[in-house]
Amino acid sequence: MPSFSNTYLREANLIGGMWVAADNRKTLNVDNPATGDIIGTVPMAGQVETLRAIDAAHEAFASFRHTTANERAGILRRMHDVMMDNQKELAELLTTEMGKPLAEAMGEIAIGANYLTWFAEEGRRVYGDIVPSPWADRRLMVRHEPVGVVAAITPWNFPSSMLARKIGPAIAAGCTSVIKPAESTPYSGLAWGLIAAEAGLPDGCMNIVTGDAPEIGKAMCASKKVRKITFTGSTKVGKLLMQQSAETVKKVSMELGGNAPFLIFDSANVDKAVEGAIAAKFRNSGQTCVCTNRFFVQDGIHDEFVEKFTKAAEALKVGNGAEDGVQQGPLINQAALDKVQVLVKDALDKGAEVVSGGDVIGGLFYKPTVLTGATDDMRFATEEIFGPVAPIFRFKGEQDAVDAANNTDYGLAGYVYTADLGQAFRVIEGLEYGLVGVNEGVITTPEAPFGGFKESGVGSEGGRQGIEEYLQTKYVCLGGLGF
Ligand code: ADP
């Protein structure tokens, strides 16, 4: 029995419409990072269960692919309503397993629901083409068909909405899926099975397995029945999945790591920049792939920015995300906390200064931290911090800042604050990043494509582009028409 009661908490896997245990009955514990308490268990599934889930998805695809876009849009709209009618319940489940403040969890459920309606609408606009024919007696058409069974692997930092961005377009396109949520936050992933069933998604169209990640991933990649793999997580695992998928030439979408720069120029409105910087750094305790990893602040406003930013960081209320008014929760686990400490120590050894924070509060809670004097030999210049630490680099010239911002293998999100329109355009065009926020620190929305350059990924989620990842193009030539 789980130690926490919630309508959407399931300690089982979903395969072909049945909630089941692992064949060998083994389980994994799931804990609450704010308290260390065990919430409950989930099945420790592996290859056998994954293959069964793939078979169920494959069987369901045979009929689901023939449903109309309108029928699928109806299912997605009902899923949206189930989520919004139960927003608080789902948010509480999310906060309990992941740690983020309840207000952020409420927002995550809402944006996830929003992705569903966005794709419900996009699914009805998957137009084909009639192409002018070079032959008098032939007609040419192009249609877009669902790619087939989709395997989706997601991380713990947005355990609900990262799936919305995959499930939404998959259903809209007519695909069926096998999902593997992260080990530390499986319940928000499993909850999708209940949401889908309540909304009338046929059995087998969505299957969810938890357990041995490498084994499940390998089974997904090796299966010829899986035609697409969509992954959000680390660049390291993304590369592995791409390699493993090469054997069966799957379509792949990868949302991988980031090393977001945040550039603040002398002309910027410093108060607005501070507001954007706080959101872009400390949201989710710094544990998002679009969270700022490096602040670059121009000489003329450096000290003013540091002073105001530090004051705002110190005002953040840290604590158990389930408590009222908390703005920053714990880190996800001990390894995440250890990494933050190692990166801060490395920076201090190399000459950075702590302006605020720099230590653990207790448990998995780390103080919002501001460091100045950051230089590019420090580890966070190239490694993702994934925690509430803001390193500040000082710069003089515009091109120096753009070059420094691009000096990384990643290319997901970048931010720039400036009041100079010409400068804004020069920097937008100079940044090698898939997402750019100009005078805005939080820019993700279902209407816009989300995807990285370089080693930050392949493909886009959201926007009108998001559904294309779940479709394949078929050219049809109709001949012998007798013209
Ligand atoms: P993080 O470091 O943020 O946990 P990971 O890339 O390790 O990022 O994890 C993201 C997702 O990838 C999780 O669901 C995790 O279980 C899964 N994962 C980790 N290793 C593998 C693997 N070898 N094959 C398939 N999935 C994996």
Short mmCIF file of C-alpha atoms and ligand atoms in Angstrom, two decimals:
data_model
loop_
_atom_site.label_atom_id
_atom_site.label_comp_id
_atom_site.label_asym_id
_atom_site.label_seq_id
_atom_site.Cartn_x
_atom_site.Cartn_y
_atom_site.Cartn_z
CA MET A 1 0.00 0.00 0.00
CA PRO A 2 1.33 3.45 -0.83
CA SER A 3 1.95 5.76 2.11
CA PHE A 4 0.16 8.61 0.38
CA SER A 5 -3.35 8.60 -0.95
CA ASN A 6 -4.09 10.05 -4.38
CA THR A 7 -6.70 9.07 -6.97
CA TYR A 8 -4.08 9.00 -9.72
CA LEU A 9 -1.44 6.94 -7.94
CA ARG A 10 -1.00 3.49 -9.50
CA GLU A 11 1.67 1.02 -8.43
CA ALA A 12 1.35 -1.06 -11.60
CA ASN A 13 2.24 -0.97 -15.28
CA LEU A 14 -0.29 -0.58 -18.08
CA ILE A 15 -0.08 -3.17 -20.85
CA GLY A 16 -2.90 -3.72 -23.34
CA GLY A 17 -5.42 -2.02 -21.05
CA MET A 18 -4.50 -4.12 -17.96
CA TRP A 19 -2.73 -2.84 -14.85
CA VAL A 20 -0.05 -5.42 -14.14
CA ALA A 21 2.99 -6.21 -11.96
CA ALA A 22 6.41 -7.22 -13.30
CA ASP A 23 6.48 -10.92 -14.21
CA ASN A 24 8.90 -11.61 -11.36
CA ARG A 25 6.94 -9.33 -8.99
CA LYS A 26 10.04 -7.24 -8.30
CA THR A 27 9.47 -3.59 -7.46
CA LEU A 28 11.31 -0.29 -7.15
CA ASN A 29 10.79 2.19 -4.31
CA VAL A 30 9.73 5.75 -5.06
CA ASP A 31 10.49 8.45 -2.51
CA ASN A 32 9.54 12.01 -1.71
CA PRO A 33 12.69 14.14 -2.11
CA ALA A 34 11.42 16.75 0.35
CA THR A 35 11.09 14.29 3.23
CA GLY A 36 12.95 11.14 2.20
CA ASP A 37 9.79 9.10 2.90
CA ILE A 38 8.98 6.16 0.64
CA ILE A 39 5.74 6.95 -1.21
CA GLY A 40 5.26 3.48 -2.64
CA THR A 41 6.62 1.10 -5.26
CA VAL A 42 6.36 0.49 -9.00
CA PRO A 43 7.08 -2.66 -11.02
CA MET A 44 10.68 -3.43 -11.91
CA ALA A 45 9.86 -4.40 -15.48
CA GLY A 46 12.43 -5.36 -18.12
CA GLN A 47 12.67 -6.79 -21.60
CA VAL A 48 9.79 -9.28 -21.44
CA GLU A 49 7.22 -6.79 -20.22
CA THR A 50 8.44 -4.19 -22.72
CA LEU A 51 8.07 -6.60 -25.64
CA ARG A 52 4.56 -7.42 -24.47
CA ALA A 53 3.73 -3.71 -24.30
CA ILE A 54 5.13 -3.22 -27.81
CA ASP A 55 2.95 -6.08 -29.09
CA ALA A 56 -0.10 -4.49 -27.48
CA ALA A 57 0.70 -1.13 -29.07
CA HIS A 58 1.33 -2.77 -32.43
CA GLU A 59 -1.98 -4.61 -32.33
CA ALA A 60 -3.87 -1.47 -31.29
CA PHE A 61 -2.23 0.52 -34.09
CA ALA A 62 -3.91 -1.65 -36.73
CA SER A 63 -7.28 -0.08 -35.93
CA PHE A 64 -6.26 3.20 -34.28
CA ARG A 65 -4.53 4.39 -37.44
CA HIS A 66 -7.89 4.30 -39.20
CA THR A 67 -9.75 6.49 -36.69
CA THR A 68 -10.49 9.98 -37.96
CA ALA A 69 -8.52 13.01 -36.86
CA ASN A 70 -11.76 14.33 -35.43
CA GLU A 71 -12.28 11.25 -33.25
CA ARG A 72 -8.72 11.50 -31.97
CA ALA A 73 -9.14 15.21 -31.33
CA GLY A 74 -12.18 14.36 -29.23
CA ILE A 75 -10.13 11.96 -27.10
CA LEU A 76 -7.43 14.59 -26.61
CA ARG A 77 -9.95 17.25 -25.63
CA ARG A 78 -11.49 14.88 -23.09
CA MET A 79 -8.01 14.09 -21.72
CA HIS A 80 -7.46 17.84 -21.34
CA ASP A 81 -10.69 18.10 -19.37
CA VAL A 82 -9.87 15.14 -17.14
CA MET A 83 -6.54 16.79 -16.32
CA MET A 84 -7.99 20.20 -15.61
CA ASP A 85 -10.88 18.77 -13.56
CA ASN A 86 -8.26 16.97 -11.45
CA GLN A 87 -5.46 19.53 -11.69
CA LYS A 88 -4.84 19.78 -7.95
CA GLU A 89 -4.83 16.01 -7.42
CA LEU A 90 -2.36 15.50 -10.28
CA ALA A 91 -0.22 18.42 -9.09
CA GLU A 92 -0.06 16.99 -5.58
CA LEU A 93 1.08 13.65 -6.94
CA LEU A 94 3.75 15.44 -9.00
CA THR A 95 5.04 17.54 -6.10
CA THR A 96 5.14 14.53 -3.78
CA GLU A 97 7.34 12.46 -6.06
CA MET A 98 9.37 15.27 -7.64
CA GLY A 99 9.60 18.06 -5.07
CA LYS A 100 8.71 21.13 -7.11
CA PRO A 101 6.48 23.77 -5.49
CA LEU A 102 2.78 23.01 -5.81
CA ALA A 103 2.20 26.21 -7.80
CA GLU A 104 4.76 25.05 -10.39
CA ALA A 105 3.20 21.58 -10.44
CA MET A 106 -0.25 23.14 -11.05
CA GLY A 107 1.32 25.06 -13.93
CA GLU A 108 2.90 21.92 -15.31
CA ILE A 109 -0.44 20.07 -15.36
CA ALA A 110 -2.08 23.05 -17.07
CA ILE A 111 0.57 23.38 -19.77
CA GLY A 112 0.44 19.61 -20.35
CA ALA A 113 -3.34 19.82 -20.85
CA ASN A 114 -2.75 22.73 -23.19
CA TYR A 115 -0.38 20.66 -25.34
CA LEU A 116 -3.21 18.14 -25.76
CA THR A 117 -5.68 20.67 -27.13
CA TRP A 118 -3.01 22.22 -29.31
CA PHE A 119 -2.32 18.85 -30.93
CA ALA A 120 -6.04 17.99 -31.06
CA GLU A 121 -6.33 21.01 -33.35
CA GLU A 122 -3.11 20.39 -35.29
CA GLY A 123 -4.15 16.79 -35.96
CA ARG A 124 -7.11 18.05 -37.97
CA ARG A 125 -4.80 20.09 -40.17
CA VAL A 126 -2.46 17.37 -41.39
CA TYR A 127 -2.97 18.37 -45.01
CA GLY A 128 -1.54 16.49 -47.95
CA ASP A 129 -0.71 17.88 -51.39
CA ILE A 130 -1.93 17.44 -54.93
CA VAL A 131 1.23 18.00 -56.94
CA PRO A 132 1.11 19.35 -60.54
CA SER A 133 1.87 16.30 -62.64
CA PRO A 134 4.56 16.24 -65.34
CA TRP A 135 2.58 13.41 -67.05
CA ALA A 136 -0.75 14.07 -68.82
CA ASP A 137 -2.34 10.78 -67.71
CA ARG A 138 -1.11 10.63 -64.14
CA ARG A 139 -2.06 12.46 -60.98
CA LEU A 140 0.30 12.85 -58.02
CA MET A 141 -0.64 13.13 -54.40
CA VAL A 142 1.20 13.28 -51.12
CA ARG A 143 -0.29 12.03 -47.87
CA HIS A 144 0.97 11.98 -44.32
CA GLU A 145 0.46 8.81 -42.34
CA PRO A 146 1.09 7.96 -38.69
CA VAL A 147 4.59 6.60 -38.23
CA GLY A 148 3.38 3.62 -36.15
CA VAL A 149 4.30 2.48 -32.65
CA VAL A 150 6.16 5.18 -30.75
CA ALA A 151 8.46 4.52 -27.78
CA ALA A 152 8.77 7.45 -25.38
CA ILE A 153 11.33 7.81 -22.58
CA THR A 154 11.04 10.80 -20.26
CA PRO A 155 12.96 12.41 -17.39
CA TRP A 156 11.99 13.30 -13.84
CA ASN A 157 12.12 17.11 -14.00
CA PHE A 158 8.78 17.55 -15.81
CA PRO A 159 7.32 14.09 -15.27
CA SER A 160 3.89 15.06 -16.59
CA SER A 161 4.33 17.71 -19.27
CA MET A 162 7.30 16.05 -21.00
CA LEU A 163 4.89 13.23 -21.76
CA ALA A 164 2.15 15.61 -22.91
CA ARG A 165 4.47 16.84 -25.65
CA LYS A 166 4.89 13.28 -26.89
CA ILE A 167 1.49 11.72 -26.18
CA GLY A 168 -0.43 14.69 -27.64
CA PRO A 169 1.06 14.57 -31.13
CA ALA A 170 1.27 10.75 -31.10
CA ILE A 171 -2.48 10.39 -30.51
CA ALA A 172 -3.31 13.28 -32.84
CA ALA A 173 -1.33 11.63 -35.62
CA GLY A 174 -2.89 8.18 -35.02
CA CYS A 175 0.14 6.52 -33.42
CA THR A 176 0.10 4.17 -30.43
CA SER A 177 2.78 4.21 -27.77
CA VAL A 178 4.90 2.49 -25.17
CA ILE A 179 6.04 4.90 -22.47
CA LYS A 180 8.82 4.64 -19.92
CA PRO A 181 8.77 7.37 -17.26
CA ALA A 182 11.82 8.10 -15.09
CA GLU A 183 12.52 5.84 -12.11
CA SER A 184 12.33 8.65 -9.56
CA THR A 185 8.99 10.07 -10.80
CA PRO A 186 7.00 7.22 -12.32
CA TYR A 187 3.60 8.07 -10.83
CA SER A 188 2.93 11.16 -12.95
CA GLY A 189 3.74 9.02 -15.98
CA LEU A 190 1.51 6.15 -14.89
CA ALA A 191 -1.28 8.67 -14.21
CA TRP A 192 -1.42 9.27 -17.97
CA GLY A 193 -2.82 5.76 -18.34
CA LEU A 194 -5.76 6.63 -16.09
CA ILE A 195 -6.31 9.99 -17.79
CA ALA A 196 -6.34 8.33 -21.21
CA ALA A 197 -8.72 5.56 -20.11
CA GLU A 198 -11.13 8.07 -18.57
CA ALA A 199 -11.11 9.97 -21.87
CA GLY A 200 -11.87 6.84 -23.89
CA LEU A 201 -8.53 6.07 -25.52
CA PRO A 202 -8.87 2.41 -26.63
CA ASP A 203 -6.92 -0.25 -24.71
CA GLY A 204 -3.42 -0.87 -26.03
CA CYS A 205 -3.07 2.59 -27.58
CA MET A 206 -0.99 3.72 -24.60
CA ASN A 207 1.17 1.30 -22.62
CA ILE A 208 3.39 2.28 -19.71
CA VAL A 209 6.29 0.32 -18.26
CA THR A 210 8.60 1.17 -15.36
CA GLY A 211 11.81 -0.46 -14.20
CA ASP A 212 15.20 -1.29 -15.64
CA ALA A 213 15.90 1.68 -17.93
CA PRO A 214 18.76 0.25 -20.02
CA GLU A 215 16.94 -3.03 -20.55
CA ILE A 216 13.64 -1.35 -21.47
CA GLY A 217 15.46 1.10 -23.73
CA LYS A 218 17.32 -1.69 -25.50
CA ALA A 219 14.13 -3.67 -26.11
CA MET A 220 12.42 -0.58 -27.51
CA CYS A 221 15.31 0.27 -29.82
CA ALA A 222 15.80 -3.30 -31.06
CA SER A 223 12.14 -3.90 -31.89
CA LYS A 224 11.20 -3.64 -35.56
CA LYS A 225 7.62 -2.92 -34.47
CA VAL A 226 8.67 0.38 -32.86
CA ARG A 227 9.02 2.92 -35.65
CA LYS A 228 9.93 5.97 -33.64
CA ILE A 229 11.74 6.76 -30.45
CA THR A 230 11.20 10.04 -28.68
CA PHE A 231 13.43 10.86 -25.74
CA THR A 232 13.93 13.70 -23.30
CA GLY A 233 16.91 13.43 -21.00
CA SER A 234 20.68 13.61 -20.92
CA THR A 235 22.82 13.94 -24.03
CA LYS A 236 24.70 10.81 -22.96
CA VAL A 237 21.61 8.58 -22.96
CA GLY A 238 20.24 10.33 -26.07
CA LYS A 239 23.39 9.40 -28.01
CA LEU A 240 23.12 5.82 -26.82
CA LEU A 241 19.49 5.57 -27.92
CA MET A 242 20.36 7.03 -31.33
CA GLN A 243 23.09 4.43 -31.73
CA GLN A 244 20.79 1.62 -30.63
CA SER A 245 18.03 2.84 -32.97
CA ALA A 246 20.34 2.89 -35.96
CA GLU A 247 20.01 -0.89 -36.36
CA THR A 248 16.29 -0.62 -37.18
CA VAL A 249 16.52 2.91 -38.71
CA LYS A 250 13.89 4.48 -36.51
CA LYS A 251 12.68 8.01 -36.68
CA VAL A 252 14.14 9.80 -33.63
CA SER A 253 13.32 12.94 -31.66
CA MET A 254 15.79 13.94 -28.98
CA GLU A 255 15.42 16.71 -26.40
CA LEU A 256 18.76 16.61 -24.64
CA GLY A 257 20.91 18.69 -22.32
CA GLY A 258 21.47 22.43 -22.35
CA ASN A 259 23.97 25.01 -21.20
CA ALA A 260 21.80 28.10 -21.48
CA PRO A 261 23.50 31.49 -21.63
CA PHE A 262 21.71 34.61 -20.34
CA LEU A 263 23.20 37.80 -21.80
CA ILE A 264 22.48 41.16 -20.18
CA PHE A 265 23.69 44.25 -22.02
CA ASP A 266 24.27 47.74 -20.64
CA SER A 267 21.12 49.05 -22.32
CA ALA A 268 18.87 46.45 -20.60
CA ASN A 269 16.20 47.28 -18.08
CA VAL A 270 18.00 45.77 -15.08
CA ASP A 271 14.87 45.21 -13.00
CA LYS A 272 13.22 43.29 -15.84
CA ALA A 273 16.45 41.36 -16.39
CA VAL A 274 16.51 40.39 -12.71
CA GLU A 275 12.91 39.19 -12.90
CA GLY A 276 13.65 37.11 -16.01
CA ALA A 277 16.92 35.84 -14.55
CA ILE A 278 15.27 34.59 -11.35
CA ALA A 279 12.66 32.66 -13.35
CA ALA A 280 15.18 31.34 -15.87
CA LYS A 281 17.56 30.18 -13.13
CA PHE A 282 15.64 29.09 -10.06
CA ARG A 283 12.45 27.65 -11.54
CA ASN A 284 12.25 23.97 -10.60
CA SER A 285 15.36 24.55 -8.40
CA GLY A 286 17.40 25.05 -11.57
CA GLN A 287 16.53 21.56 -12.77
CA THR A 288 15.37 22.22 -16.31
CA CYS A 289 17.28 21.87 -19.56
CA VAL A 290 16.39 25.49 -20.41
CA CYS A 291 17.49 26.88 -17.03
CA THR A 292 20.30 29.41 -17.26
CA ASN A 293 23.67 27.78 -16.73
CA ARG A 294 25.78 30.89 -17.38
CA PHE A 295 24.99 34.58 -16.90
CA PHE A 296 27.02 37.03 -19.03
CA VAL A 297 26.67 40.57 -17.74
CA GLN A 298 28.15 43.63 -19.45
CA ASP A 299 30.65 45.74 -17.55
CA GLY A 300 28.53 48.88 -17.16
CA ILE A 301 25.62 47.24 -15.31
CA HIS A 302 27.43 44.25 -13.78
CA ASP A 303 27.49 45.47 -10.19
CA GLU A 304 23.93 46.79 -10.24
CA PHE A 305 22.66 43.50 -11.68
CA VAL A 306 24.59 41.40 -9.15
CA GLU A 307 23.25 43.43 -6.24
CA LYS A 308 19.60 43.31 -7.33
CA PHE A 309 19.76 39.69 -8.50
CA THR A 310 21.31 38.58 -5.21
CA LYS A 311 18.62 40.36 -3.24
CA ALA A 312 15.92 38.64 -5.29
CA ALA A 313 17.62 35.22 -4.96
CA GLU A 314 17.87 35.63 -1.19
CA ALA A 315 14.15 36.41 -1.01
CA LEU A 316 13.19 33.03 -2.51
CA LYS A 317 11.39 30.82 -0.02
CA VAL A 318 12.98 27.37 0.04
CA GLY A 319 11.18 24.36 1.50
CA ASN A 320 8.83 21.45 0.96
CA GLY A 321 6.99 22.24 -2.27
CA ALA A 322 3.73 21.08 -0.74
CA GLU A 323 3.82 24.00 1.73
CA ASP A 324 2.21 27.33 0.96
CA GLY A 325 4.38 30.02 -0.59
CA VAL A 326 7.43 27.82 -1.18
CA GLN A 327 9.24 28.91 -4.36
CA GLN A 328 12.11 26.46 -4.39
CA GLY A 329 11.95 22.78 -3.47
CA PRO A 330 14.67 20.19 -2.89
CA LEU A 331 16.98 18.74 -5.50
CA ILE A 332 15.82 15.41 -6.88
CA ASN A 333 18.37 13.19 -5.13
CA GLN A 334 21.75 13.00 -3.39
CA ALA A 335 23.67 12.62 -6.66
CA ALA A 336 22.19 15.90 -7.92
CA LEU A 337 23.13 17.66 -4.68
CA ASP A 338 26.65 16.21 -4.77
CA LYS A 339 27.13 17.43 -8.33
CA VAL A 340 26.10 20.98 -7.43
CA GLN A 341 28.55 20.98 -4.52
CA VAL A 342 31.39 19.67 -6.67
CA LEU A 343 30.78 22.32 -9.33
CA VAL A 344 30.69 25.13 -6.76
CA LYS A 345 33.87 23.91 -5.08
CA ASP A 346 35.62 23.68 -8.45
CA ALA A 347 34.63 27.29 -9.22
CA LEU A 348 35.78 28.55 -5.82
CA ASP A 349 39.11 26.76 -6.20
CA LYS A 350 39.54 28.55 -9.53
CA GLY A 351 38.82 32.01 -8.14
CA ALA A 352 35.03 32.53 -8.22
CA GLU A 353 33.44 34.34 -5.28
CA VAL A 354 30.23 33.42 -3.46
CA VAL A 355 28.00 36.47 -3.22
CA SER A 356 25.18 34.51 -1.64
CA GLY A 357 24.38 30.90 -0.73
CA GLY A 358 26.97 28.27 -1.59
CA ASP A 359 25.87 25.64 0.90
CA VAL A 360 23.35 22.99 1.80
CA ILE A 361 20.40 23.93 4.01
CA GLY A 362 19.76 20.33 5.09
CA GLY A 363 18.31 17.24 3.42
CA LEU A 364 18.31 17.78 -0.33
CA PHE A 365 17.79 21.54 -0.05
CA TYR A 366 20.50 23.83 -1.45
CA LYS A 367 20.57 27.59 -0.97
CA PRO A 368 19.90 29.73 -4.05
CA THR A 369 23.48 30.67 -4.90
CA VAL A 370 25.09 33.55 -6.77
CA LEU A 371 28.75 33.37 -7.82
CA THR A 372 30.75 36.15 -9.48
CA GLY A 373 34.10 36.04 -11.25
CA ALA A 374 33.10 32.99 -13.32
CA THR A 375 35.61 32.01 -16.01
CA ASP A 376 35.53 29.51 -18.84
CA ASP A 377 37.96 27.08 -17.18
CA MET A 378 35.37 26.36 -14.49
CA ARG A 379 33.42 23.15 -14.95
CA PHE A 380 30.00 24.80 -15.19
CA ALA A 381 31.20 26.62 -18.32
CA THR A 382 30.77 23.33 -20.15
CA GLU A 383 28.70 21.13 -17.80
CA GLU A 384 25.03 21.39 -16.91
CA ILE A 385 24.61 22.46 -13.27
CA PHE A 386 20.96 21.36 -12.94
CA GLY A 387 20.71 23.14 -9.61
CA PRO A 388 20.11 26.57 -8.05
CA VAL A 389 23.54 28.06 -8.74
CA ALA A 390 23.98 31.21 -10.84
CA PRO A 391 27.52 31.80 -12.12
CA ILE A 392 28.10 35.33 -13.40
CA PHE A 393 30.65 36.04 -16.14
CA ARG A 394 31.57 39.67 -16.85
CA PHE A 395 32.05 40.85 -20.45
CA LYS A 396 32.89 44.02 -22.39
CA GLY A 397 32.00 43.65 -26.10
CA GLU A 398 28.88 42.26 -27.80
CA GLN A 399 30.75 39.80 -30.01
CA ASP A 400 32.76 38.52 -27.02
CA ALA A 401 29.51 37.68 -25.25
CA VAL A 402 28.01 35.92 -28.28
CA ASP A 403 31.21 33.92 -28.85
CA ALA A 404 31.35 32.92 -25.20
CA ALA A 405 27.66 31.97 -25.24
CA ASN A 406 28.24 29.72 -28.27
CA ASN A 407 31.36 28.13 -26.82
CA THR A 408 29.64 24.89 -25.87
CA ASP A 409 28.51 21.63 -27.50
CA TYR A 410 24.94 22.41 -26.42
CA GLY A 411 22.44 24.69 -28.14
CA LEU A 412 19.02 24.53 -26.51
CA ALA A 413 17.90 27.86 -24.97
CA GLY A 414 19.55 31.27 -24.81
CA TYR A 415 18.31 34.56 -23.36
CA VAL A 416 19.25 38.15 -24.11
CA TYR A 417 18.25 41.37 -22.38
CA THR A 418 18.83 44.58 -24.32
CA ALA A 419 16.89 47.71 -25.26
CA ASP A 420 18.84 48.13 -28.51
CA LEU A 421 16.83 46.67 -31.39
CA GLY A 422 19.80 46.30 -33.72
CA GLN A 423 21.73 44.53 -31.00
CA ALA A 424 18.78 42.24 -30.30
CA PHE A 425 18.73 41.12 -33.95
CA ARG A 426 22.51 40.74 -34.16
CA VAL A 427 22.49 38.57 -31.05
CA ILE A 428 19.42 36.54 -32.12
CA GLU A 429 21.16 35.74 -35.40
CA GLY A 430 24.49 35.09 -33.71
CA LEU A 431 23.28 32.66 -31.07
CA GLU A 432 23.54 28.98 -32.02
CA TYR A 433 20.47 28.03 -30.00
CA GLY A 434 17.11 26.52 -30.91
CA LEU A 435 15.15 28.77 -28.53
CA VAL A 436 15.91 32.43 -27.88
CA GLY A 437 14.17 34.63 -25.32
CA VAL A 438 14.59 38.36 -25.90
CA ASN A 439 13.71 40.30 -22.77
CA GLU A 440 11.85 37.19 -21.52
CA GLY A 441 13.12 34.47 -19.21
CA VAL A 442 10.41 31.80 -19.61
CA ILE A 443 9.28 31.20 -23.19
CA THR A 444 7.97 27.64 -23.54
CA THR A 445 4.43 27.33 -24.92
CA PRO A 446 2.57 24.66 -26.93
CA GLU A 447 2.20 27.02 -29.91
CA ALA A 448 5.97 27.30 -30.48
CA PRO A 449 8.51 24.65 -31.54
CA PHE A 450 10.88 23.52 -28.80
CA GLY A 451 14.12 21.88 -29.90
CA GLY A 452 17.86 22.23 -29.68
CA PHE A 453 20.79 22.86 -32.00
CA LYS A 454 24.04 20.89 -31.86
CA GLU A 455 24.18 18.20 -29.16
CA SER A 456 20.99 19.50 -27.52
CA GLY A 457 18.85 17.43 -29.81
CA VAL A 458 17.04 16.52 -32.98
CA GLY A 459 13.49 17.54 -33.93
CA SER A 460 10.92 19.83 -32.36
CA GLU A 461 8.19 19.38 -29.80
CA GLY A 462 5.21 21.72 -29.87
CA GLY A 463 4.40 24.23 -32.55
CA ARG A 464 3.03 23.18 -35.93
CA GLN A 465 6.30 21.24 -36.33
CA GLY A 466 5.58 18.98 -33.34
CA ILE A 467 3.16 16.66 -35.14
CA GLU A 468 5.44 16.19 -38.15
CA GLU A 469 7.71 14.09 -35.96
CA TYR A 470 4.91 11.50 -35.69
CA LEU A 471 4.08 11.34 -39.39
CA GLN A 472 5.66 9.83 -42.46
CA THR A 473 5.16 11.04 -45.98
CA LYS A 474 3.74 8.86 -48.73
CA TYR A 475 3.82 9.89 -52.39
CA VAL A 476 1.15 8.28 -54.55
CA CYS A 477 1.24 8.29 -58.36
CA LEU A 478 -2.11 7.45 -59.99
CA GLY A 479 -1.44 6.40 -63.56
CA GLY A 480 -3.33 5.24 -66.66
CA LEU A 481 -6.05 7.84 -66.24
CA GLY A 482 -6.73 7.99 -69.99
CA PHE A 483 -6.19 11.69 -70.60
P1 ADP B 1 18.94 12.35 -15.82
O1 ADP B 1 20.42 12.38 -15.62
O2 ADP B 1 18.31 13.65 -15.87
O3 ADP B 1 18.23 11.37 -14.95
P2 ADP B 1 18.84 10.47 -17.95
O4 ADP B 1 19.13 10.71 -19.38
O5 ADP B 1 19.73 9.54 -17.20
O6 ADP B 1 18.76 11.88 -17.30
O7 ADP B 1 17.36 9.94 -17.75
C1 ADP B 1 16.28 10.29 -18.56
C2 ADP B 1 15.44 9.08 -18.84
O8 ADP B 1 16.25 8.13 -19.52
C3 ADP B 1 14.92 8.37 -17.61
O9 ADP B 1 13.63 7.86 -17.88
C4 ADP B 1 15.89 7.22 -17.44
O10 ADP B 1 15.34 6.11 -16.78
C5 ADP B 1 16.16 6.88 -18.89
N1 ADP B 1 17.41 6.14 -19.12
C6 ADP B 1 18.58 6.21 -18.45
N2 ADP B 1 19.48 5.37 -18.99
C7 ADP B 1 18.88 4.75 -20.03
C8 ADP B 1 19.27 3.78 -21.00
N3 ADP B 1 20.50 3.26 -20.99
N4 ADP B 1 18.37 3.39 -21.92
C9 ADP B 1 17.13 3.91 -21.94
N5 ADP B 1 16.70 4.83 -21.06
C10 ADP B 1 17.55 5.25 -20.12
#
